[in-house]
XYZ file of N, CA and C in Angstrom:
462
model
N 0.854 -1.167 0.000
C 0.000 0.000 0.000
C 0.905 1.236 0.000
N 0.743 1.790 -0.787
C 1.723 3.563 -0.825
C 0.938 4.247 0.092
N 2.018 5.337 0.547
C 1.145 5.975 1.423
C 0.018 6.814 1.488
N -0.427 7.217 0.323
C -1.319 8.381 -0.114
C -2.764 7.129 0.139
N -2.976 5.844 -0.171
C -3.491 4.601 -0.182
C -4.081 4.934 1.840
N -2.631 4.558 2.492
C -2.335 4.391 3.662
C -3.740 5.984 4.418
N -3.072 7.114 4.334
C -3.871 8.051 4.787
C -5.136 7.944 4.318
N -5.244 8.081 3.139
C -6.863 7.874 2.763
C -7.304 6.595 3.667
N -7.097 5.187 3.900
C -7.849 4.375 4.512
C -7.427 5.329 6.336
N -6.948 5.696 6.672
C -6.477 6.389 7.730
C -6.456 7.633 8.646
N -7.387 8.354 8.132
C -7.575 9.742 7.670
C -7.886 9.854 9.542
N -8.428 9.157 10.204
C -8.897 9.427 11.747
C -7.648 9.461 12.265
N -6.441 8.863 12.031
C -5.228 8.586 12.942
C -3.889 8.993 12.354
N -4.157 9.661 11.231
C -3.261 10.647 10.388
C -2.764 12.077 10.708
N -2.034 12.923 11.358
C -1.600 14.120 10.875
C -2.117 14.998 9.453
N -1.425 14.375 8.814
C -1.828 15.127 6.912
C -1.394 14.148 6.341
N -1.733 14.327 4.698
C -1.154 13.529 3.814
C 0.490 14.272 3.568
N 1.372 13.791 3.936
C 2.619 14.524 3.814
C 2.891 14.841 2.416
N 2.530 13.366 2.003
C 3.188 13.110 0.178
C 2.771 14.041 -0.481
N 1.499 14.963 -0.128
C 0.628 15.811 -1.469
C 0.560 14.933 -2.571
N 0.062 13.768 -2.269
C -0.797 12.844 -3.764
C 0.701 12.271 -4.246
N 1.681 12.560 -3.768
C 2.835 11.925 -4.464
C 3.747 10.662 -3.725
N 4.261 9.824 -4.362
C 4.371 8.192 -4.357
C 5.778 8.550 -3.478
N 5.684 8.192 -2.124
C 6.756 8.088 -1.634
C 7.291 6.574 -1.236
N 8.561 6.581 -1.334
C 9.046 5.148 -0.904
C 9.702 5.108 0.250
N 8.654 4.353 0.837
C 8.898 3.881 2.423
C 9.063 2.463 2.450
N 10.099 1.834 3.459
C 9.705 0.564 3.525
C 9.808 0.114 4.934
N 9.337 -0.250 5.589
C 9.349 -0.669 7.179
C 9.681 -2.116 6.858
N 10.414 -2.336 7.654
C 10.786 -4.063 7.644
C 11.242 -4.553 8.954
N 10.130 -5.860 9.521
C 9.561 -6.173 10.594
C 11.157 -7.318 10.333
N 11.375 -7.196 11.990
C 12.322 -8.728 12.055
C 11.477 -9.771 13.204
N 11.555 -10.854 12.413
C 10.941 -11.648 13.351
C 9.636 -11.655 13.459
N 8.701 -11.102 12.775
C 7.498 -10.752 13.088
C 6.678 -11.902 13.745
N 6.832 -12.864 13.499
C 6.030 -14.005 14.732
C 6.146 -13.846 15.686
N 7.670 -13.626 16.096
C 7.719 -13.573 17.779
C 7.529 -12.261 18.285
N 7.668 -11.435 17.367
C 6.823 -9.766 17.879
C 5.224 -9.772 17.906
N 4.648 -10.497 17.232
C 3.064 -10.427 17.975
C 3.125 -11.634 18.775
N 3.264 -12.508 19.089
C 3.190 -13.161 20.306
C 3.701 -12.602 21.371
N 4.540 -11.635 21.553
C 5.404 -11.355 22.464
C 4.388 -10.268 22.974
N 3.191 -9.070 22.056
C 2.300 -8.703 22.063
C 1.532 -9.129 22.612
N 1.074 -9.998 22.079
C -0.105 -11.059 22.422
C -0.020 -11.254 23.725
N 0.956 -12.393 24.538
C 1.393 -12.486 25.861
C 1.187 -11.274 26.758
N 1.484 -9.549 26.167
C 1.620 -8.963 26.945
C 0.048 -8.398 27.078
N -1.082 -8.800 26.312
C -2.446 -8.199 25.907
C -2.399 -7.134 24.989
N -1.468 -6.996 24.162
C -1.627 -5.703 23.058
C -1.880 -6.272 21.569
N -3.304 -6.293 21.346
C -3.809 -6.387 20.080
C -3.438 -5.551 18.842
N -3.219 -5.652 17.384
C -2.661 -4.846 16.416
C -3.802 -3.523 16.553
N -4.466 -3.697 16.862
C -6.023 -1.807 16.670
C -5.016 -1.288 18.280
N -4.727 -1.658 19.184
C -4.349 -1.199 20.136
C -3.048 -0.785 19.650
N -2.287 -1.211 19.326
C -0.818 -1.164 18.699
C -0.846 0.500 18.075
N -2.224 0.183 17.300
C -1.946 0.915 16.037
C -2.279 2.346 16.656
N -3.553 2.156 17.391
C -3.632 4.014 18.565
C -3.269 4.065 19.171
N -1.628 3.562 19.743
C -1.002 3.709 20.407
C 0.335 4.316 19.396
N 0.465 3.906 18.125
C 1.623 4.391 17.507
C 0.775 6.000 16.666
N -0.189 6.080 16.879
C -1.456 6.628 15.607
C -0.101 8.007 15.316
N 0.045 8.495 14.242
C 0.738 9.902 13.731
C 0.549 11.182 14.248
N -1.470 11.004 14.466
C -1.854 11.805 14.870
C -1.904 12.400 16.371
N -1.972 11.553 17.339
C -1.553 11.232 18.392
C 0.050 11.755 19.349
N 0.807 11.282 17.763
C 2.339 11.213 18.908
C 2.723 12.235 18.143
N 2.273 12.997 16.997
C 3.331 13.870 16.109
C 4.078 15.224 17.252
N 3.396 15.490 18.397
C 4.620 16.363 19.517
C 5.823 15.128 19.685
N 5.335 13.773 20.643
C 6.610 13.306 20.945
C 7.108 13.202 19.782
N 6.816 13.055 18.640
C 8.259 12.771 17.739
C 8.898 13.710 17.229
N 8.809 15.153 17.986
C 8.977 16.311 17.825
C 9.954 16.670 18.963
N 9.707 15.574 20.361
C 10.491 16.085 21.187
C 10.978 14.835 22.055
N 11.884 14.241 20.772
C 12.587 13.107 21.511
C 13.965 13.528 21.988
N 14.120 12.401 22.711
C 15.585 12.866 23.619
C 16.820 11.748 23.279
N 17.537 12.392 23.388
C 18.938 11.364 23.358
C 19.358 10.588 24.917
N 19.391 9.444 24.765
C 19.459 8.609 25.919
C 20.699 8.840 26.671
N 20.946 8.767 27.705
C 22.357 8.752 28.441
C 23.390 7.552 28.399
N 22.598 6.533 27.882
C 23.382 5.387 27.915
C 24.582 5.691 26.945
N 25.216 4.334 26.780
C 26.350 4.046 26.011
C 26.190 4.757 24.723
N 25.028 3.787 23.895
C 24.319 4.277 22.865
C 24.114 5.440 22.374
N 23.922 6.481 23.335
C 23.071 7.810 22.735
C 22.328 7.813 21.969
N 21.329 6.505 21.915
C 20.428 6.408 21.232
C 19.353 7.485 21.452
N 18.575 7.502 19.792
C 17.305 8.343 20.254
C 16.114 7.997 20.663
N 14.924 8.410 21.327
C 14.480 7.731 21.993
C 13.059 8.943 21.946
N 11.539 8.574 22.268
C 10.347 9.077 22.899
C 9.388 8.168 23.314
N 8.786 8.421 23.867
C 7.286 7.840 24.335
C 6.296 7.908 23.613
N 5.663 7.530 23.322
C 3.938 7.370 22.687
C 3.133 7.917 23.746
N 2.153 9.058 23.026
C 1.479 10.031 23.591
C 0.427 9.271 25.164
N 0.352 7.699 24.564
C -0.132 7.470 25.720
C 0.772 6.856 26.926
N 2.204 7.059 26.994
C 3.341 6.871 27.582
C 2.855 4.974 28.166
N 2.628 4.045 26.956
C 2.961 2.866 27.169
C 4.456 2.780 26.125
N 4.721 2.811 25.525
C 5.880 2.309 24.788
C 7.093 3.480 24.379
N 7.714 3.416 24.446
C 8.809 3.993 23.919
C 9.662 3.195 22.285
N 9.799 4.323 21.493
C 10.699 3.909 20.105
C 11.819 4.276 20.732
N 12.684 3.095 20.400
C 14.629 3.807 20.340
C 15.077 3.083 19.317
N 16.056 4.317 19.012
C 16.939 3.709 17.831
C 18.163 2.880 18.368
N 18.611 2.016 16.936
C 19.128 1.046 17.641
C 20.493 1.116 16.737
N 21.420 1.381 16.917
C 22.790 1.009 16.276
C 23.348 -0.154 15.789
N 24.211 -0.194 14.672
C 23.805 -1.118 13.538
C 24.717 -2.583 14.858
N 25.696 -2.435 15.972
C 25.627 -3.679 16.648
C 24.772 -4.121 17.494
N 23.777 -2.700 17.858
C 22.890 -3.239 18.879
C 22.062 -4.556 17.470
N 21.355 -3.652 16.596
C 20.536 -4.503 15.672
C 21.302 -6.048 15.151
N 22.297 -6.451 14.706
C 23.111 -7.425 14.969
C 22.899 -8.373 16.057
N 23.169 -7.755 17.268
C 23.001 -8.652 18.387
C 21.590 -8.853 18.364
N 20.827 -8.438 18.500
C 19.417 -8.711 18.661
C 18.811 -9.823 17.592
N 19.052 -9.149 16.432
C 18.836 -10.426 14.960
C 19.774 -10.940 14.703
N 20.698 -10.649 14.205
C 21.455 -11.848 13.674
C 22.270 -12.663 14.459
N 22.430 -12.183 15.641
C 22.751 -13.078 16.715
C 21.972 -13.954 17.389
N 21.003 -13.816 17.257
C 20.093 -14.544 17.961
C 19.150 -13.856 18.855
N 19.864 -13.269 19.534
C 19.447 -12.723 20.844
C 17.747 -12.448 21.372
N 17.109 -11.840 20.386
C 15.704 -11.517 20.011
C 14.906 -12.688 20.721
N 15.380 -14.162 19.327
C 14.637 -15.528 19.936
C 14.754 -15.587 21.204
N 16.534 -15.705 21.978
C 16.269 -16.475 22.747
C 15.720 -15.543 23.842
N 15.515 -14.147 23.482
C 14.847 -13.587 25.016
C 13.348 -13.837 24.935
N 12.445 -13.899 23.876
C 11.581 -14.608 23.376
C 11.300 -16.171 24.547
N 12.368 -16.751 24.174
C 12.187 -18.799 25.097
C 12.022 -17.689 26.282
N 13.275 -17.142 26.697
C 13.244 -17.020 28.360
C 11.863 -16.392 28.352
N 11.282 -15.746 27.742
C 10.204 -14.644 28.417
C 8.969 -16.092 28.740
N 9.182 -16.521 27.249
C 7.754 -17.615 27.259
C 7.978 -18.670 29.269
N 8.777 -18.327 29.431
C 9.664 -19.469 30.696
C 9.232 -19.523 31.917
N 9.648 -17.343 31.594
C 9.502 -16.742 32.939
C 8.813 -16.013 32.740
N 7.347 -15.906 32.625
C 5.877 -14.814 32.089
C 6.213 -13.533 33.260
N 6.546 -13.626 34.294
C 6.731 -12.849 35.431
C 7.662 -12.202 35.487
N 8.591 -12.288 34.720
C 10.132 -11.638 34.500
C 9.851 -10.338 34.576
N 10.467 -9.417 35.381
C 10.870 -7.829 35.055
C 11.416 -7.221 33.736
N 11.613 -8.217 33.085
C 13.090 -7.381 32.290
C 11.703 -6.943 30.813
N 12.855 -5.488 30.980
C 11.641 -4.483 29.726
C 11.528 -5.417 28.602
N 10.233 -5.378 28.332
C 9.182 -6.262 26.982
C 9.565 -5.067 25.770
N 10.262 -6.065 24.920
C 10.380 -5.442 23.577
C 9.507 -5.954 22.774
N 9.168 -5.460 21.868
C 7.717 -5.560 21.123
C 7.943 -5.736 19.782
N 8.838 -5.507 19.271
C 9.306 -5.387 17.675
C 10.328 -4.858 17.146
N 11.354 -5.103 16.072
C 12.392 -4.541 16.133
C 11.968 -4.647 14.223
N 12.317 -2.768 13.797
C 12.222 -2.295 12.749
C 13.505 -1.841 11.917
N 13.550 -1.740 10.536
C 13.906 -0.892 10.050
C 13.756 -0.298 8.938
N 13.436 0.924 8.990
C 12.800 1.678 8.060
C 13.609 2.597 7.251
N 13.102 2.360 5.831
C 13.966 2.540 4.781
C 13.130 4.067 4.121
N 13.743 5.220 4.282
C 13.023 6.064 3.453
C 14.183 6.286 1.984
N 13.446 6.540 0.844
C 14.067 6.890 -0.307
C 15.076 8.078 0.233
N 16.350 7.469 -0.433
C 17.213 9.279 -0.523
C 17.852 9.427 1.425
N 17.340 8.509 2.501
C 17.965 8.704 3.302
C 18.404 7.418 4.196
N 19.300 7.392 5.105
C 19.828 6.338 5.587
C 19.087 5.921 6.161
N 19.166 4.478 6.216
C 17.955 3.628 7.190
C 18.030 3.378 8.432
N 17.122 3.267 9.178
C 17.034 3.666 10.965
C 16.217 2.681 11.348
N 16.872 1.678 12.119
C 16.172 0.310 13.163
C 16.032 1.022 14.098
N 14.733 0.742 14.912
C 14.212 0.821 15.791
C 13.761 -0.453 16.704
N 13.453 -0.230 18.225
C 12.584 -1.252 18.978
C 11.750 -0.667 19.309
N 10.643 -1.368 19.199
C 9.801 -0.695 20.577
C 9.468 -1.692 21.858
N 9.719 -0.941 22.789
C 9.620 -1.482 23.758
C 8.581 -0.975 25.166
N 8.467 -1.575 26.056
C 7.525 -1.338 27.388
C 8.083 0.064 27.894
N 7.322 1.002 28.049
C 7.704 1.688 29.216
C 7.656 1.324 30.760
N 8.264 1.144 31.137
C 8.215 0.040 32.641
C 8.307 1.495 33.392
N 7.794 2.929 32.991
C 7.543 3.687 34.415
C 6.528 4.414 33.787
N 5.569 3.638 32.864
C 4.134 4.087 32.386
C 3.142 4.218 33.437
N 1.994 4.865 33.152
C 1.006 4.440 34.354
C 0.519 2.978 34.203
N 0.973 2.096 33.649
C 0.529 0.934 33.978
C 1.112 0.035 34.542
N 2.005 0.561 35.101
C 3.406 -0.340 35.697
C 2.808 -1.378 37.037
N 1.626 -1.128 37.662
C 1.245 -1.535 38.938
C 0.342 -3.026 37.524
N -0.017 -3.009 36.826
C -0.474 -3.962 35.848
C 0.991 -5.067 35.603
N 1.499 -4.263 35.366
C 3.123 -5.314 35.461
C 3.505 -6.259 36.731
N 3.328 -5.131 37.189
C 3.962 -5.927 39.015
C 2.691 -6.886 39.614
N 1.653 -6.807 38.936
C 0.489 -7.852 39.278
C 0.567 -9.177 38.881
């Protein structure tokens, strides 16, 4: 689906049509995508929930006012307007370790293991290809100091 396609079916959870009627090339590319909706699934987040939780229209401040992380990384980083998830970018060894190392699956076994585990729920790991600029992996992951955190610890 191009995006001009995308907004028109979308028009409630859209910002604007950015493209002005014109064919932009985007490509998002899911790793793993089985074990990112199960890993969903497990946590109760359905794709319509997913989706007004990522909506354009919704987060276009936070993605206006993301921050650079303190970690190692200096990855970039915001919250989703309804402060369950956070996007961070991921550097081309973090993305490595995660996919092509494995790593992804096997935190995947452990999670399926230990349903009770603390350790932050990653949700999907992206990378998105715009025409004309360098491509940027992302995760998204749990905000573990959302207001739903007392839902976690239950």
């Amino acid at each position: 689906m191009d995006m001009n396609d995308f907004y028109e079916r979308n028009k409630d959870i859209c910002v604007s049509d950015v493209t002005d009627g014109q064919k932009v090339q985007i490509k998002i590319s899911e790793y793993d995508p089985r074990i990112s909706k199960k890993l969903r699934k497990f946590s109760g987040f359905n794709d319509e929930f997913m989706i007004k939780s990522f909506s354009p229209k919704a987060n276009h401040v936070q993605m206006t006012r993301f921050q650079i992380g303190s970690g190692k990384s200096n990855s970039f980083f915001f919250y989703t307007a309804d402060n369950q998830f956070i996007i961070k970018t991921l550097k081309e060894e973090e993305l490595n370790l995660l996919v092509r190392k494995g790593v992804f699956k096997k935190y995947y076994r452990y999670l399926k293991k230990n349903p009770k585990s603390l350790l932050a729920r990653f949700y999907g790991v992206y990378t998105v290809n715009i025409k004309y600029m360098k491509p940027i992996s992302v995760v998204i992951m749990d905000n573990l100091m959302g207001d739903h955190i007392e839902d976690v610890l239950s």
